[in-house]
Short mmCIF file of C-alpha atoms in Angstrom, two decimals:
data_model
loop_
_atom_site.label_atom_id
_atom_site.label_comp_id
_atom_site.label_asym_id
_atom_site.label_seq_id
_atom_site.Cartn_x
_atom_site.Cartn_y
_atom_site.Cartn_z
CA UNK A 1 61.31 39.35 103.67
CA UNK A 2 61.01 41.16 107.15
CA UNK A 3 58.76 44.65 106.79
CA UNK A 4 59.30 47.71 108.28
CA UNK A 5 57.52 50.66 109.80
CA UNK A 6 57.95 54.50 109.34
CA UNK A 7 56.35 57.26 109.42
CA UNK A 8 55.22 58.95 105.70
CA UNK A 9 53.41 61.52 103.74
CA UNK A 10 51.74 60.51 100.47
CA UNK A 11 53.52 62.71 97.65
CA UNK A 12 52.08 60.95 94.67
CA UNK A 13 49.55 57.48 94.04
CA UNK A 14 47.73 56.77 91.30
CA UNK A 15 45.12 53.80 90.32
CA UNK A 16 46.49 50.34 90.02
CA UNK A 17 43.22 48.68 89.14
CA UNK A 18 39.88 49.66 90.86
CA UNK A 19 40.99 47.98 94.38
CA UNK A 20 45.17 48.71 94.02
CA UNK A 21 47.21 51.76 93.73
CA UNK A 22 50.76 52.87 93.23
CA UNK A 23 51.95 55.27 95.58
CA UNK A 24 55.60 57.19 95.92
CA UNK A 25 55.77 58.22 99.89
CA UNK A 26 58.70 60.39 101.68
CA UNK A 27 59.45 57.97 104.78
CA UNK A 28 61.16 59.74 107.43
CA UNK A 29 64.11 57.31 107.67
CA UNK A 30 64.01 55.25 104.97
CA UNK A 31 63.64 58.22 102.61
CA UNK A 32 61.29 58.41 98.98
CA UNK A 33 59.72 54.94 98.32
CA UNK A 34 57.35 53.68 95.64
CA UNK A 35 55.41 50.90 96.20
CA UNK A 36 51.78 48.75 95.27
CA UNK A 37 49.05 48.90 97.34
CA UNK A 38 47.29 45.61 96.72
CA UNK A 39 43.86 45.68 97.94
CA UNK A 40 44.35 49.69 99.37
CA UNK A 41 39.98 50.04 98.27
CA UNK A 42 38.76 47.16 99.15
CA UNK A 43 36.53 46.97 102.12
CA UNK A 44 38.23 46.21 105.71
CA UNK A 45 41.60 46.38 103.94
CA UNK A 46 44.44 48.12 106.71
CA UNK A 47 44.90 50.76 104.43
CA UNK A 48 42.54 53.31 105.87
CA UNK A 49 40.38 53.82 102.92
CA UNK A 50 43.20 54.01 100.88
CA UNK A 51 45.89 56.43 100.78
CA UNK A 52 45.20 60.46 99.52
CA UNK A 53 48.05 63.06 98.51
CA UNK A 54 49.34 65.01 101.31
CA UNK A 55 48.63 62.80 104.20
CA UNK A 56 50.86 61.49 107.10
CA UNK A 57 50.27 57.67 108.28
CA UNK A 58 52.49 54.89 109.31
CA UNK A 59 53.74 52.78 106.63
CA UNK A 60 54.20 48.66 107.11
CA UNK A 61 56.33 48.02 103.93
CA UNK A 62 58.47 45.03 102.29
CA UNK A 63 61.43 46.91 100.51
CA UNK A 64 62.85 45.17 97.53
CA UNK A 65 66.36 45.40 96.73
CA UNK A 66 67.37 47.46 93.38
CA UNK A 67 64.83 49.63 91.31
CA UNK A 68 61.98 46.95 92.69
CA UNK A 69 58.98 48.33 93.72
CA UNK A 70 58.29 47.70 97.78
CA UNK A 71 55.04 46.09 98.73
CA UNK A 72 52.66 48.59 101.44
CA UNK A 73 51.11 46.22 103.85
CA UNK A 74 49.37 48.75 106.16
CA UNK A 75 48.90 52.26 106.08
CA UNK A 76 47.60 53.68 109.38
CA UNK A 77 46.55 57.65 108.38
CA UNK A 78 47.80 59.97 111.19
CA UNK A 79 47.13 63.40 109.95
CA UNK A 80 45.17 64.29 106.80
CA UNK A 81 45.51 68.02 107.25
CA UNK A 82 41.90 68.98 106.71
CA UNK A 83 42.56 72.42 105.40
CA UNK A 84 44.29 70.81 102.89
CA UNK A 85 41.12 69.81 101.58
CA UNK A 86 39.08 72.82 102.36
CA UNK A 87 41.11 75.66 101.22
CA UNK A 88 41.65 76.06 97.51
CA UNK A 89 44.45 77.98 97.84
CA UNK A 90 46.07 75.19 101.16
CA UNK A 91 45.78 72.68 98.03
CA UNK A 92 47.86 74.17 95.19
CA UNK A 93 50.79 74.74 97.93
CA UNK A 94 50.62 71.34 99.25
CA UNK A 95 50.63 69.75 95.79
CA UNK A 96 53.56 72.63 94.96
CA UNK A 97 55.06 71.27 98.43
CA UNK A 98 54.66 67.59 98.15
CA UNK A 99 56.03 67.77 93.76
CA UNK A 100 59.03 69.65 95.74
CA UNK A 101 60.06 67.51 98.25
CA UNK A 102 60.07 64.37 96.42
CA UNK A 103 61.92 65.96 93.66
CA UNK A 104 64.60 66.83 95.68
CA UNK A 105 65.38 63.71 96.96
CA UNK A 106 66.31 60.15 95.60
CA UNK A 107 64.79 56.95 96.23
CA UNK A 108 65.61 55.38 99.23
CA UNK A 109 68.02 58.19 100.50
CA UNK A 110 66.73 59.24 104.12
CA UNK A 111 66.48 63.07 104.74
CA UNK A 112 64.12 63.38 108.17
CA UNK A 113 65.03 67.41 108.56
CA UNK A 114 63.13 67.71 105.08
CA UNK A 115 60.17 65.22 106.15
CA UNK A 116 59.85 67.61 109.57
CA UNK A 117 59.56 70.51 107.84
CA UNK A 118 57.26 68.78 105.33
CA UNK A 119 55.30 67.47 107.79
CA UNK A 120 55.13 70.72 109.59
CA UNK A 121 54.50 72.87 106.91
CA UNK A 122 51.38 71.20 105.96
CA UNK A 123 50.11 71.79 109.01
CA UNK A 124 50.60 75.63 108.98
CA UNK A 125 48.19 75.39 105.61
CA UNK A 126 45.51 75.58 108.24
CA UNK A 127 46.41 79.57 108.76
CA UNK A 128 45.55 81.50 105.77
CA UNK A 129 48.23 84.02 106.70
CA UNK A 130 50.77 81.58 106.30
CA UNK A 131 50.73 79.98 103.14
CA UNK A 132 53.00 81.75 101.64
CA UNK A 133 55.46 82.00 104.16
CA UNK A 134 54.79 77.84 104.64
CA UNK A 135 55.82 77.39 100.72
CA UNK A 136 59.33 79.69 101.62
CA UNK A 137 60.03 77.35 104.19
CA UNK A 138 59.27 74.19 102.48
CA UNK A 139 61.28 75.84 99.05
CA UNK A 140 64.52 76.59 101.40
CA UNK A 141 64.40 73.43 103.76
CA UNK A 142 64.31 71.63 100.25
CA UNK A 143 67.60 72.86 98.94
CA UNK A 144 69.33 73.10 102.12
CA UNK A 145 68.52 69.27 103.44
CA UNK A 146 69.63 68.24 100.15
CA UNK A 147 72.93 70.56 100.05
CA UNK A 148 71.97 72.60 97.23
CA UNK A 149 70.88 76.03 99.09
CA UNK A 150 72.77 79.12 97.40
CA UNK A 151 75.07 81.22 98.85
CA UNK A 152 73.85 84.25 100.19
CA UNK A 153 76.53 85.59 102.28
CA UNK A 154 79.35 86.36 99.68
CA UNK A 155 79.72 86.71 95.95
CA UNK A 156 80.09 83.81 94.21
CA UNK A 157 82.31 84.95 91.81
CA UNK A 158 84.58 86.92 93.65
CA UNK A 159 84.26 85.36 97.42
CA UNK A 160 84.18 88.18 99.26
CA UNK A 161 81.42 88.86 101.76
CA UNK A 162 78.38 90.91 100.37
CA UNK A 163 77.40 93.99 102.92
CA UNK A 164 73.88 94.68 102.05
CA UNK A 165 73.71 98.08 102.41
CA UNK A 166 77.23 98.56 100.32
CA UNK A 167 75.30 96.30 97.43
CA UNK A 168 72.47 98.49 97.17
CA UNK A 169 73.77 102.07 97.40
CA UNK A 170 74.43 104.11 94.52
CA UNK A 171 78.27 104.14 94.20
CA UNK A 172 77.96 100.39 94.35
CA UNK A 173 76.64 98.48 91.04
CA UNK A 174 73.37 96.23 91.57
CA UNK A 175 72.89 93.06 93.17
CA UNK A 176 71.90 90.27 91.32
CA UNK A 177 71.11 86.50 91.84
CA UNK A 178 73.56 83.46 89.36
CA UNK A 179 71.58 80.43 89.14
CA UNK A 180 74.44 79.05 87.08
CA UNK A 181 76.91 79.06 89.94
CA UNK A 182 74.23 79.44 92.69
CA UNK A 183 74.43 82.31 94.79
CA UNK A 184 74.74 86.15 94.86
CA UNK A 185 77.09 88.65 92.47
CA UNK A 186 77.85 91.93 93.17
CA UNK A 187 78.21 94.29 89.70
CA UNK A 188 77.10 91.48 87.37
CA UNK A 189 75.82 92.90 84.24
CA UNK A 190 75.44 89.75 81.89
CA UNK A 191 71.69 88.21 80.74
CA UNK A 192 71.79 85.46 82.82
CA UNK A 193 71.51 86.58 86.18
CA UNK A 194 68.68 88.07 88.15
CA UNK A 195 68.22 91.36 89.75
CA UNK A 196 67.33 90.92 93.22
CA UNK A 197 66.11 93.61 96.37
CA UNK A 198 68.57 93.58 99.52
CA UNK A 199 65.30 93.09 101.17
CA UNK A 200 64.51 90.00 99.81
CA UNK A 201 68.08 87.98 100.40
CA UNK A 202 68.16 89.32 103.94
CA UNK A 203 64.93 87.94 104.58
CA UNK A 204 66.11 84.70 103.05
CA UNK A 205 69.24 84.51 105.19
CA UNK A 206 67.33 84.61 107.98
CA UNK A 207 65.26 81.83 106.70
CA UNK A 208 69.06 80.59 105.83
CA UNK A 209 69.88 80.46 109.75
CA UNK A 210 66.25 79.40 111.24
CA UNK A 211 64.35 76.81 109.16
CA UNK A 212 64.25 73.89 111.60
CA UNK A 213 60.63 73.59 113.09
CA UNK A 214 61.90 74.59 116.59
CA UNK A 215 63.27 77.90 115.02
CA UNK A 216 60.90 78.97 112.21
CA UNK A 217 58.39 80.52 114.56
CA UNK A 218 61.02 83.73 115.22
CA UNK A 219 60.35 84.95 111.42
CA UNK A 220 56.96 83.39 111.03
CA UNK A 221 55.53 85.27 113.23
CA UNK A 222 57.33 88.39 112.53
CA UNK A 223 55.07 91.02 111.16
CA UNK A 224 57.59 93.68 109.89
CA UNK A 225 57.96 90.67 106.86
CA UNK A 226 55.59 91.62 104.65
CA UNK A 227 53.89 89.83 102.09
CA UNK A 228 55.49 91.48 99.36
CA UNK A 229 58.67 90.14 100.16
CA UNK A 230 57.49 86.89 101.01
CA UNK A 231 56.15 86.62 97.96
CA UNK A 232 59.59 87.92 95.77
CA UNK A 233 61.37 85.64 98.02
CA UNK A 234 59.27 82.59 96.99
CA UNK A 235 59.17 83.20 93.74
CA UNK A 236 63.09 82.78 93.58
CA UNK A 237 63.24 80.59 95.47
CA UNK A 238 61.03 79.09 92.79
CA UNK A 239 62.99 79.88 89.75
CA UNK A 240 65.96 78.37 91.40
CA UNK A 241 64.47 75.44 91.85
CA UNK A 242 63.73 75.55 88.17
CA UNK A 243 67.30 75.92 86.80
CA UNK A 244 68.13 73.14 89.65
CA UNK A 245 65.66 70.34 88.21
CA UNK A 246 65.94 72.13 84.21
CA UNK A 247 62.00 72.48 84.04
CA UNK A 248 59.27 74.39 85.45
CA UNK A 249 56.71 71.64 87.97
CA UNK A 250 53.48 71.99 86.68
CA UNK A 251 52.30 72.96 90.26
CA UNK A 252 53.84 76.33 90.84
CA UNK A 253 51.78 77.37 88.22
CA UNK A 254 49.04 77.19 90.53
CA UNK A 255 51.15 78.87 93.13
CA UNK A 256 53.45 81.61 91.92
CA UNK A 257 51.19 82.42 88.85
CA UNK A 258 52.79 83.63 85.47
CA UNK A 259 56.29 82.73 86.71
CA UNK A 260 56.55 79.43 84.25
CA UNK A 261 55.83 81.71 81.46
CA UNK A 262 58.20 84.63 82.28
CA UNK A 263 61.79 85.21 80.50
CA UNK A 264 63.51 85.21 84.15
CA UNK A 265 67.07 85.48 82.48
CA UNK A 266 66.31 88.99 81.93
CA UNK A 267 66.59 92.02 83.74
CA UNK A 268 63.81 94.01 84.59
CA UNK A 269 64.30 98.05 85.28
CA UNK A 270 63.45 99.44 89.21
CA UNK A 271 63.03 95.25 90.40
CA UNK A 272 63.67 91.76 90.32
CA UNK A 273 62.68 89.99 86.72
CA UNK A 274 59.91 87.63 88.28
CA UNK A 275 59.23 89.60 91.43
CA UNK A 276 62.46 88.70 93.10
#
């Protein structure tokens, strides 16, 4: 069979045998792929050393048809994103990251706007200042490549448009967050919604309308977002994502800490249940 070549990032390998691994790696047009490395240790092998999580390379491949496994033939690394590997805190959000992206996807099903902002976002590790806005991004560009991102301009229930400032006001009851049905409600008062600031879902639409890498400079940069919100906006982001897949990934725990152990059905008096 003829191979092919694209570009990848490692989201998950483990050990084969002492010279082979197993690898899953987000291609940029040919999608989430798992595949043996046979040989990836040995010595003068074209596998760079072997391939580590969060790295970008070019993959030589043989896909197999069905639920086969494809065959790596090369793996020439590109970027290893260094801070990756120096910064505690750079590695919990590109394990958190890499768990998201190729759990949003299915095998074989290209999504290159994803892999860009992937690829991207890893690289903005580097800047301590932008972690957490980097695992926002990555969290959004996730749901909305995929065609999952809630709906943050209208009530769900109802359909008409939500004015922020009406929402919040005190004639006007709450505004809340419905995983269920994914997107905003205006007035909700049942267990099973979240409370959530004006603040935070108008920083989110903005993430809404500029989360391509040419765009996501205009709000990364932007110091009137402060890291409270970024922080109650991840953290939804989060809990969304764990209503979306029906379990908590064992990396956010690293990331957003407490949130897997929190009761976010309920509502929480003066602010969001998790930090929304």
């Amino acid at each position: 069979m003829a191979s092919v070549k694209d570009i990848a990032i490692c989201v998950r390998h483990w050990d084969w045998s002492e010279t082979s691994q197993t690898v899953s790696i987000l291609c940029r047009e040919h999608g989430l792929v798992r595949a043996v490395v046979k040989g990836a240790r040995r010595e003068g092998a074209p596998f760079s050393g072997g391939l580590e999580l969060a790295t970008r390379g070019e993959a030589v491949m043989i896909l197999k048809s069905g639920d086969a496994m494809a065959t790596l033939t090369a793996w020439g690394l590109i970027e290893a994103y260094p801070a990756v590997r120096r910064s505690l805190g750079a590695f919990h959000a590109a394990m958190y990251m890499i768990d998201i992206a190729q759990r949003a996807v299915r095998e074989h099903d290209p999504h290159p706007g994803l892999f860009d902002v992937l690829s991207a976002a890893l690289e903005r590790l580097a800047t301590p200042g932008e972690i957490a806005r980097s695992l926002v991004w990555l969290q959004w560009a996730a749901l909305a490549d995929t065609g999952v991102a809630p709906a943050l301009d209208r009530d769900v229930v109802t359909g008409e448009v939500i004015d922020l400032a009406a929402a919040t006001g005190s004639a006007v009851p709450g505004l809340a967050f419905d995983p269920a049905r994914g997107g905003l409600v205006v007035g909700a008062e049942r267990g099973d919604v979240w409370r959530v600031r004006a603040e935070t879902v108008r920083f989110l639409r903005r993430v809404s309308e500029q989360w391509s890498p040419d765009e996501v400079s205009i709000w990364f940069s932007d110091p009137d977002v402060g890291d409270d919100v970024m922080a109650r906006a991840g953290k939804l982001l989060a809990s969304f994502w764990h209503v979306a897949l029906g379990y908590w990934p064992a990396s956010v725990r690293s990331v957003y800490a407490g949130i897997a152990h929190s009761n976010i059905g309920r509502w929480a008096e003066g602010g969001e249940t998790t930090g929304r």
